Amino acid sequence: MRRSELTLFTSREPGSQQNETVRLALRAGLIRQFGSGLYAFAPIGQRIRASIIDHVDREMRAIGAREVSLPQLNYSGMWEESGRWGDFGGEMFTFENRDGKRMCLAPSHEEGIVRLLSGTIRSYEDLPGLYYQISRNHRDDHPRSGLLRTKEFTMKDAYSVHATAESLDEQYERVREAYVRIFEDLDIEFVIADAENNLMGGSASEEFLAVAETGTADLWYCPEDDCRFGATGESPQSDLSAGDDCPDCGGSLAAGEGVEIGHIFKLGTRYSEPMGLTVDLDDGSRQDVLMASYGIGIERLLYSLIEQHADEDGCRWSADGSGIVAPYAASIIPLQYDDELAAVADYLYEDCGPDQTLLFDDPDQSIGERFAESDLLGVPYKIIVGNEFRETGEVELESRDGETEYLTIEEVPERI
Ligand SMILES: [Zn+2]
């Protein structure tokens, strides 16, 4: 992208009522607030959000999940069948349509997946199955801490269906491992907490929580490497304090806050039984389908990445300033955008890929402004075309964390 053609939605006056992380997202122009609990994503924020979605999507496909798209707008019928109509902690948006029919914006999709599968899944031979979607969901939640509790948010939700408890346990474990990979690859510091089932019902559930200064829940967690023990107020082990021994490794527990970034549930027959989703077994009997559900909050991942890695200069997208969701792989920064330096910058821009690089070609910007803007957005590398190039024909590659090396023009695209 040429900087001269890019409108940045940066804000000089991010709301003083917001926490540091949301203020940075506003300052860097990733988001714009549309009201309490409602945010829009500006182009740079949307690039990052889309990369997170791509990353989650790839891992779901890799474990054999099949993508579906369920309606966000639902009639009340299936929610009455499951017994959850009007029973969603007051968080369900409900209304009447022009014909006086009761409708809602789906706060989750357990009912929807049962409706989709009803009449198609008939025999135990049709099982197991794993289905997912990545879509906007709506809950009339009390807005809190900007991107953490919003009335509209993006969820990756997945549902698995099974004939036996063994099959359900296996799939649950496979998704759990995929979640660990997803969060590790994003470089998020997280723990896993046992959770009592709440609105979803069922027999077991676990929460994935990013460690945060400002989160969605109080968290007791083990800071040891490779130990992922965590507990919240919803965990069976609720009487913990900082300094207690970690039940998993014996390390010393810390206390803080966590952002719930993922939640997985063994639902059992909580939805299939009231909604009549059954299969024929090979002995001729019928049985309720066993289910599990698996959620990831996309904006909460974005929030956690900013919160855990940002520094005084702006966003960073991983502990070492690189990161697979950075808006651009590199900024191309000529000391002046004219004559020979402009020609070299243009050449690098074409060679590295205009979609993957941000070319600072606006002659009205000072060099300091170019550096500051690149760092604010968290672009992992700056390719600086300047005095060094005039003398040696090499450009300077500077990482977001200030490490520099010198490369010939030909070496740059591969390095990026
Ligand atoms: Zn531990």
Short mmCIF file of C-alpha atoms and ligand atoms in Angstrom, two decimals:
data_model
loop_
_atom_site.label_atom_id
_atom_site.label_comp_id
_atom_site.label_asym_id
_atom_site.label_seq_id
_atom_site.Cartn_x
_atom_site.Cartn_y
_atom_site.Cartn_z
CA MET A 1 0.00 0.00 0.00
CA ARG A 2 1.25 3.48 -0.80
CA ARG A 3 1.03 5.70 2.27
CA SER A 4 -0.11 8.56 0.03
CA GLU A 5 -3.19 6.51 -0.89
CA LEU A 6 -3.95 5.22 2.61
CA THR A 7 -6.24 6.99 5.05
CA LEU A 8 -5.25 6.17 8.61
CA PHE A 9 -8.04 6.45 11.17
CA THR A 10 -5.64 7.41 13.96
CA SER A 11 -7.14 9.31 16.87
CA ARG A 12 -5.30 11.99 18.82
CA GLU A 13 -7.90 11.96 21.56
CA PRO A 14 -8.71 8.36 22.43
CA GLY A 15 -11.47 8.28 25.05
CA SER A 16 -10.11 8.89 28.51
CA GLN A 17 -12.62 6.43 29.97
CA GLN A 18 -11.04 3.53 28.05
CA ASN A 19 -8.25 1.32 29.33
CA GLU A 20 -4.71 1.53 27.90
CA THR A 21 -5.20 -1.27 25.37
CA VAL A 22 -8.35 0.19 23.84
CA ARG A 23 -6.79 3.67 23.87
CA LEU A 24 -3.88 2.29 21.83
CA ALA A 25 -6.22 0.56 19.37
CA LEU A 26 -8.04 3.90 18.96
CA ARG A 27 -4.80 5.90 18.75
CA ALA A 28 -3.39 3.56 16.08
CA GLY A 29 -6.64 3.87 14.14
CA LEU A 30 -7.52 0.18 14.25
CA ILE A 31 -11.05 0.77 15.54
CA ARG A 32 -13.65 3.50 15.90
CA GLN A 33 -16.27 3.47 18.63
CA PHE A 34 -19.88 3.68 17.46
CA GLY A 35 -21.41 3.79 20.93
CA SER A 36 -21.34 1.78 24.13
CA GLY A 37 -20.25 -1.77 23.27
CA LEU A 38 -20.08 -1.15 19.51
CA TYR A 39 -16.95 -0.78 17.39
CA ALA A 40 -16.11 -0.48 13.72
CA PHE A 41 -12.84 -1.73 12.27
CA ALA A 42 -10.97 0.75 10.08
CA PRO A 43 -8.81 -0.63 7.22
CA ILE A 44 -5.65 -1.39 9.24
CA GLY A 45 -7.66 -2.92 12.12
CA GLN A 46 -9.65 -4.97 9.65
CA ARG A 47 -6.43 -6.33 8.06
CA ILE A 48 -5.35 -7.55 11.50
CA ARG A 49 -8.80 -8.91 12.34
CA ALA A 50 -8.94 -10.73 8.98
CA SER A 51 -5.49 -12.27 9.57
CA ILE A 52 -6.61 -13.59 12.95
CA ILE A 53 -9.72 -15.05 11.32
CA ASP A 54 -7.58 -16.68 8.57
CA HIS A 55 -5.28 -18.19 11.16
CA VAL A 56 -8.15 -19.68 13.17
CA ASP A 57 -9.87 -20.83 9.98
CA ARG A 58 -6.76 -22.70 8.76
CA GLU A 59 -6.41 -24.62 12.03
CA MET A 60 -10.09 -25.60 12.02
CA ARG A 61 -9.81 -26.94 8.46
CA ALA A 62 -6.59 -28.75 9.40
CA ILE A 63 -8.48 -30.83 11.97
CA GLY A 64 -11.21 -31.68 9.48
CA ALA A 65 -13.89 -29.20 10.55
CA ARG A 66 -16.47 -28.36 7.87
CA GLU A 67 -17.59 -24.76 7.50
CA VAL A 68 -21.26 -23.82 7.67
CA SER A 69 -23.15 -20.52 7.89
CA LEU A 70 -26.11 -20.42 10.25
CA PRO A 71 -28.63 -17.55 10.35
CA GLN A 72 -27.98 -14.86 12.95
CA LEU A 73 -31.66 -14.02 12.90
CA ASN A 74 -33.74 -16.77 14.51
CA TYR A 75 -37.43 -17.37 15.22
CA SER A 76 -38.18 -18.17 18.84
CA GLY A 77 -39.29 -21.76 18.08
CA MET A 78 -36.04 -23.67 18.40
CA TRP A 79 -35.02 -21.62 21.44
CA GLU A 80 -38.31 -22.57 23.10
CA GLU A 81 -37.63 -26.22 22.24
CA SER A 82 -34.22 -26.10 23.93
CA GLY A 83 -35.63 -24.12 26.86
CA ARG A 84 -33.27 -21.17 26.41
CA TRP A 85 -35.74 -18.55 25.12
CA GLY A 86 -35.69 -15.68 27.59
CA ASP A 87 -33.16 -17.62 29.65
CA PHE A 88 -29.87 -16.21 28.43
CA GLY A 89 -29.05 -14.10 31.46
CA GLY A 90 -30.90 -11.19 29.85
CA GLU A 91 -28.29 -11.11 27.07
CA MET A 92 -30.51 -12.21 24.19
CA PHE A 93 -31.68 -9.47 21.81
CA THR A 94 -35.37 -10.26 21.20
CA PHE A 95 -38.04 -8.48 19.21
CA GLU A 96 -41.18 -9.00 17.14
CA ASN A 97 -41.15 -8.89 13.38
CA ARG A 98 -43.85 -7.12 11.30
CA ASP A 99 -46.09 -10.20 11.51
CA GLY A 100 -45.88 -10.27 15.28
CA LYS A 101 -43.59 -13.31 15.30
CA ARG A 102 -41.01 -13.41 18.06
CA MET A 103 -37.42 -13.37 16.87
CA CYS A 104 -33.91 -12.99 18.29
CA LEU A 105 -30.33 -12.31 17.25
CA ALA A 106 -28.63 -15.61 18.06
CA PRO A 107 -26.28 -15.21 21.03
CA SER A 108 -24.83 -18.68 20.21
CA HIS A 109 -25.67 -21.50 17.82
CA GLU A 110 -26.19 -24.81 19.63
CA GLU A 111 -29.85 -24.72 18.62
CA GLY A 112 -28.92 -23.72 15.07
CA ILE A 113 -26.58 -26.63 14.50
CA VAL A 114 -29.17 -29.11 15.84
CA ARG A 115 -31.73 -27.60 13.44
CA LEU A 116 -29.26 -27.88 10.55
CA LEU A 117 -28.49 -31.54 11.26
CA SER A 118 -32.04 -32.66 12.10
CA GLY A 119 -33.38 -35.03 9.49
CA THR A 120 -29.98 -35.53 7.86
CA ILE A 121 -28.08 -37.25 10.64
CA ARG A 122 -30.13 -40.45 11.13
CA SER A 123 -27.74 -43.32 11.79
CA TYR A 124 -24.69 -43.77 14.01
CA GLU A 125 -22.84 -44.21 10.70
CA ASP A 126 -23.45 -40.50 9.96
CA LEU A 127 -21.35 -39.64 13.02
CA PRO A 128 -19.02 -38.18 14.14
CA GLY A 129 -18.99 -34.71 12.57
CA LEU A 130 -17.34 -31.36 13.31
CA TYR A 131 -18.88 -28.13 11.95
CA TYR A 132 -17.79 -24.52 12.40
CA GLN A 133 -18.44 -20.96 11.34
CA ILE A 134 -16.82 -17.59 11.93
CA SER A 135 -19.48 -14.92 12.19
CA ARG A 136 -20.76 -11.92 14.09
CA ASN A 137 -22.80 -12.72 17.18
CA HIS A 138 -24.91 -10.43 19.32
CA ARG A 139 -25.44 -10.26 23.06
CA ASP A 140 -26.98 -7.50 25.12
CA ASP A 141 -24.04 -7.67 27.50
CA HIS A 142 -22.99 -4.87 29.84
CA PRO A 143 -20.20 -3.24 27.83
CA ARG A 144 -16.90 -3.35 29.65
CA SER A 145 -13.28 -2.62 28.81
CA GLY A 146 -13.87 -1.81 25.17
CA LEU A 147 -13.30 -4.81 22.95
CA LEU A 148 -13.82 -7.33 25.76
CA ARG A 149 -17.57 -7.16 26.25
CA THR A 150 -19.38 -5.79 23.24
CA LYS A 151 -22.90 -6.09 21.94
CA GLU A 152 -21.65 -7.34 18.56
CA PHE A 153 -18.56 -9.53 18.31
CA THR A 154 -16.95 -12.12 16.06
CA MET A 155 -16.98 -15.74 17.17
CA LYS A 156 -15.48 -18.85 15.74
CA ASP A 157 -18.00 -21.38 16.99
CA ALA A 158 -17.78 -25.10 16.31
CA TYR A 159 -19.97 -28.05 17.20
CA SER A 160 -19.25 -31.76 17.16
CA VAL A 161 -21.76 -34.61 17.14
CA HIS A 162 -21.11 -38.17 18.30
CA ALA A 163 -22.65 -41.57 18.94
CA THR A 164 -20.38 -42.48 21.85
CA ALA A 165 -18.71 -40.73 24.77
CA GLU A 166 -15.31 -42.07 23.62
CA SER A 167 -15.74 -40.42 20.24
CA LEU A 168 -16.75 -37.14 21.89
CA ASP A 169 -13.74 -37.25 24.24
CA GLU A 170 -11.38 -37.83 21.30
CA GLN A 171 -12.75 -34.91 19.28
CA TYR A 172 -12.80 -32.64 22.31
CA GLU A 173 -9.11 -33.43 22.85
CA ARG A 174 -8.28 -32.77 19.18
CA VAL A 175 -9.96 -29.35 19.25
CA ARG A 176 -8.32 -28.57 22.59
CA GLU A 177 -4.90 -29.28 21.03
CA ALA A 178 -5.78 -27.12 18.01
CA TYR A 179 -6.67 -24.24 20.35
CA VAL A 180 -3.31 -24.57 22.10
CA ARG A 181 -1.57 -24.41 18.67
CA ILE A 182 -3.63 -21.40 17.56
CA PHE A 183 -2.85 -19.38 20.68
CA GLU A 184 0.81 -20.47 20.81
CA ASP A 185 1.35 -19.52 17.15
CA LEU A 186 -0.13 -16.07 17.85
CA ASP A 187 2.29 -15.79 20.78
CA ILE A 188 -0.40 -15.27 23.41
CA GLU A 189 0.42 -16.06 27.03
CA PHE A 190 -2.55 -18.14 28.18
CA VAL A 191 -3.70 -20.73 30.70
CA ILE A 192 -6.54 -23.25 30.77
CA ALA A 193 -9.09 -23.27 33.59
CA ASP A 194 -11.74 -25.84 34.47
CA ALA A 195 -15.11 -24.12 34.36
CA GLU A 196 -18.50 -24.93 35.77
CA ASN A 197 -21.02 -25.00 32.99
CA ASN A 198 -23.21 -21.97 32.87
CA LEU A 199 -25.44 -20.91 30.02
CA MET A 200 -24.45 -23.77 27.72
CA GLY A 201 -25.30 -26.67 30.03
CA GLY A 202 -23.55 -30.04 29.82
CA SER A 203 -21.03 -32.09 31.73
CA ALA A 204 -17.60 -30.46 31.46
CA SER A 205 -16.01 -27.31 30.15
CA GLU A 206 -12.68 -25.55 30.02
CA GLU A 207 -11.83 -21.89 29.48
CA PHE A 208 -8.72 -20.58 27.72
CA LEU A 209 -7.66 -17.31 29.34
CA ALA A 210 -5.05 -14.81 28.14
CA VAL A 211 -3.19 -13.33 31.09
CA ALA A 212 -4.01 -9.61 31.18
CA GLU A 213 -3.88 -6.45 33.28
CA THR A 214 -7.52 -5.76 32.47
CA GLY A 215 -9.53 -8.83 31.60
CA THR A 216 -12.95 -10.43 31.82
CA ALA A 217 -12.35 -12.45 34.99
CA ASP A 218 -10.19 -12.69 38.09
CA LEU A 219 -7.56 -15.32 37.44
CA TRP A 220 -5.21 -17.45 39.51
CA TYR A 221 -2.55 -18.95 37.28
CA CYS A 222 0.76 -20.74 37.18
CA PRO A 223 3.49 -18.61 35.56
CA GLU A 224 5.84 -21.60 35.08
CA ASP A 225 6.87 -22.34 31.47
CA ASP A 226 4.91 -25.21 29.97
CA CYS A 227 2.36 -25.22 32.78
CA ARG A 228 -1.03 -23.97 31.74
CA PHE A 229 -2.90 -24.23 35.05
CA GLY A 230 -5.45 -21.51 35.62
CA ALA A 231 -8.56 -21.05 37.75
CA THR A 232 -11.33 -18.45 37.80
CA GLY A 233 -14.33 -17.83 40.03
CA GLU A 234 -16.15 -20.40 37.89
CA SER A 235 -13.58 -23.12 38.49
CA PRO A 236 -14.11 -25.93 40.99
CA GLN A 237 -10.89 -24.82 42.74
CA SER A 238 -12.23 -21.39 43.68
CA ASP A 239 -10.54 -20.90 47.07
CA LEU A 240 -7.03 -20.24 45.72
CA SER A 241 -4.75 -17.31 46.51
CA ALA A 242 -1.51 -15.98 45.09
CA GLY A 243 1.44 -18.00 46.43
CA ASP A 244 -0.52 -21.26 46.73
CA ASP A 245 1.08 -24.36 45.18
CA CYS A 246 0.08 -25.07 41.58
CA PRO A 247 -2.00 -28.29 41.59
CA ASP A 248 -0.36 -29.34 38.30
CA CYS A 249 3.35 -28.65 38.79
CA GLY A 250 3.84 -27.43 42.37
CA GLY A 251 4.99 -23.95 41.22
CA SER A 252 3.80 -20.81 42.96
CA LEU A 253 0.46 -19.40 41.71
CA ALA A 254 0.07 -15.76 40.69
CA ALA A 255 -3.14 -13.71 40.83
CA GLY A 256 -4.31 -11.31 38.14
CA GLU A 257 -6.94 -11.02 35.45
CA GLY A 258 -7.65 -13.09 32.38
CA VAL A 259 -9.37 -12.52 29.05
CA GLU A 260 -11.56 -15.47 28.10
CA ILE A 261 -10.35 -16.11 24.54
CA GLY A 262 -11.73 -19.63 24.10
CA HIS A 263 -14.22 -21.94 25.77
CA ILE A 264 -14.91 -25.61 25.05
CA PHE A 265 -17.90 -27.57 26.37
CA LYS A 266 -18.89 -31.20 26.55
CA LEU A 267 -22.62 -30.68 26.09
CA GLY A 268 -23.72 -34.32 26.09
CA THR A 269 -27.44 -34.51 25.25
CA ARG A 270 -28.32 -31.03 26.63
CA TYR A 271 -29.61 -29.88 23.20
CA SER A 272 -30.18 -33.10 21.25
CA GLU A 273 -32.59 -34.51 23.84
CA PRO A 274 -35.10 -31.61 24.04
CA MET A 275 -34.81 -30.95 20.28
CA GLY A 276 -35.09 -34.61 19.29
CA LEU A 277 -31.77 -35.12 17.46
CA THR A 278 -31.38 -38.89 17.57
CA VAL A 279 -29.62 -41.64 15.58
CA ASP A 280 -30.37 -45.33 15.00
CA LEU A 281 -27.79 -47.67 16.53
CA ASP A 282 -26.83 -50.97 14.85
CA ASP A 283 -28.96 -52.94 17.36
CA GLY A 284 -32.03 -51.05 16.10
CA SER A 285 -32.45 -48.82 19.14
CA ARG A 286 -32.47 -44.99 19.02
CA GLN A 287 -30.21 -42.71 20.95
CA ASP A 288 -29.80 -38.98 21.55
CA VAL A 289 -26.75 -37.56 19.77
CA LEU A 290 -23.88 -36.48 22.04
CA MET A 291 -22.55 -32.98 21.37
CA ALA A 292 -19.69 -30.66 22.23
CA SER A 293 -19.23 -26.98 21.37
CA TYR A 294 -16.10 -24.89 20.98
CA GLY A 295 -15.79 -21.09 20.83
CA ILE A 296 -13.05 -18.53 20.17
CA GLY A 297 -13.56 -14.78 20.51
CA ILE A 298 -11.78 -13.05 17.60
CA GLU A 299 -11.76 -9.48 18.97
CA ARG A 300 -10.59 -10.78 22.33
CA LEU A 301 -7.56 -12.30 20.61
CA LEU A 302 -6.86 -8.91 19.05
CA TYR A 303 -7.24 -7.22 22.45
CA SER A 304 -4.95 -9.78 24.14
CA LEU A 305 -2.25 -9.43 21.49
CA ILE A 306 -2.19 -5.65 21.91
CA GLU A 307 -2.34 -5.83 25.68
CA GLN A 308 0.44 -8.42 26.07
CA HIS A 309 2.96 -7.09 23.56
CA ALA A 310 2.51 -3.33 23.01
CA ASP A 311 5.25 -0.96 24.16
CA GLU A 312 5.52 2.82 24.52
CA ASP A 313 5.92 3.22 20.74
CA GLY A 314 2.72 1.37 19.84
CA CYS A 315 1.49 -2.04 18.77
CA ARG A 316 3.69 -5.12 18.60
CA TRP A 317 2.21 -8.39 17.45
CA SER A 318 4.38 -10.88 19.33
CA ALA A 319 6.95 -11.01 22.11
CA ASP A 320 9.76 -10.35 19.61
CA GLY A 321 7.88 -7.71 17.63
CA SER A 322 7.19 -9.94 14.60
CA GLY A 323 3.85 -11.70 14.46
CA ILE A 324 1.67 -13.43 11.89
CA VAL A 325 -1.15 -10.89 12.14
CA ALA A 326 0.85 -7.68 11.65
CA PRO A 327 -0.96 -5.38 9.17
CA TYR A 328 2.07 -5.30 6.83
CA ALA A 329 5.24 -7.39 6.72
CA ALA A 330 7.44 -4.32 6.31
CA SER A 331 7.46 -0.54 5.89
CA ILE A 332 9.62 0.88 3.11
CA ILE A 333 10.99 4.19 4.33
CA PRO A 334 13.11 6.33 2.02
CA LEU A 335 14.89 9.20 3.81
CA GLN A 336 13.55 11.42 1.06
CA TYR A 337 11.05 10.30 -1.52
CA ASP A 338 12.74 11.76 -4.60
CA ASP A 339 15.13 10.86 -7.42
CA GLU A 340 17.23 7.75 -6.89
CA LEU A 341 15.91 6.89 -3.42
CA ALA A 342 12.32 7.03 -4.68
CA ALA A 343 13.22 4.75 -7.58
CA VAL A 344 14.80 2.19 -5.22
CA ALA A 345 11.85 2.42 -2.80
CA ASP A 346 9.40 1.87 -5.69
CA TYR A 347 11.45 -1.09 -6.93
CA LEU A 348 11.44 -2.71 -3.45
CA TYR A 349 7.72 -2.03 -3.12
CA GLU A 350 6.93 -3.91 -6.32
CA ASP A 351 9.40 -6.68 -5.55
CA CYS A 352 8.25 -7.31 -1.95
CA GLY A 353 4.58 -7.12 -2.88
CA PRO A 354 2.40 -3.98 -2.73
CA ASP A 355 -0.17 -5.81 -0.61
CA GLN A 356 2.39 -6.84 2.01
CA THR A 357 4.32 -3.61 2.39
CA LEU A 358 3.61 -0.02 3.35
CA LEU A 359 5.57 2.43 1.18
CA PHE A 360 6.09 5.82 2.82
CA ASP A 361 5.93 7.90 -0.35
CA ASP A 362 4.28 11.05 1.00
CA PRO A 363 6.92 13.81 0.68
CA ASP A 364 5.12 15.92 3.30
CA GLN A 365 5.88 13.44 6.09
CA SER A 366 9.09 13.90 8.05
CA ILE A 367 11.34 10.89 8.54
CA GLY A 368 10.48 10.94 12.24
CA GLU A 369 6.78 10.79 11.45
CA ARG A 370 7.34 7.82 9.14
CA PHE A 371 9.23 5.88 11.81
CA ALA A 372 6.68 6.72 14.51
CA GLU A 373 3.74 5.72 12.35
CA SER A 374 5.29 2.40 11.35
CA ASP A 375 5.98 1.58 15.01
CA LEU A 376 2.52 2.71 16.15
CA LEU A 377 0.96 0.20 13.73
CA GLY A 378 3.41 -2.50 14.83
CA VAL A 379 4.86 -3.19 11.38
CA PRO A 380 7.62 -5.76 12.16
CA TYR A 381 10.32 -4.36 9.83
CA LYS A 382 11.43 -1.02 8.41
CA ILE A 383 13.39 -1.08 5.17
CA ILE A 384 15.29 2.19 5.30
CA VAL A 385 16.59 3.52 2.01
CA GLY A 386 19.03 6.28 2.81
CA ASN A 387 22.64 7.39 3.08
CA GLU A 388 23.89 3.82 3.39
CA PHE A 389 22.41 3.03 0.00
CA ARG A 390 24.19 5.97 -1.64
CA GLU A 391 27.53 4.78 -0.24
CA THR A 392 27.33 0.98 -0.42
CA GLY A 393 24.21 0.08 -2.39
CA GLU A 394 22.73 -1.59 0.69
CA VAL A 395 19.54 -0.81 2.59
CA GLU A 396 19.03 -1.01 6.34
CA LEU A 397 16.55 -3.53 7.69
CA GLU A 398 15.46 -2.54 11.18
CA SER A 399 13.20 -4.80 13.25
CA ARG A 400 10.37 -3.41 15.40
CA ASP A 401 12.66 -4.01 18.39
CA GLY A 402 15.53 -1.98 16.88
CA GLU A 403 17.85 -4.73 15.62
CA THR A 404 19.44 -3.74 12.34
CA GLU A 405 21.16 -5.48 9.47
CA TYR A 406 22.25 -4.39 6.01
CA LEU A 407 21.04 -6.10 2.86
CA THR A 408 21.46 -5.68 -0.86
CA ILE A 409 18.33 -4.80 -2.82
CA GLU A 410 18.18 -8.36 -4.14
CA GLU A 411 18.25 -9.89 -0.64
CA VAL A 412 15.33 -7.91 0.74
CA PRO A 413 12.26 -9.71 -0.69
CA GLU A 414 13.36 -13.13 0.50
CA ARG A 415 14.27 -11.81 3.96
CA ILE A 416 10.82 -10.21 4.27
ZN ZN B 1 1.97 -25.14 37.33
#
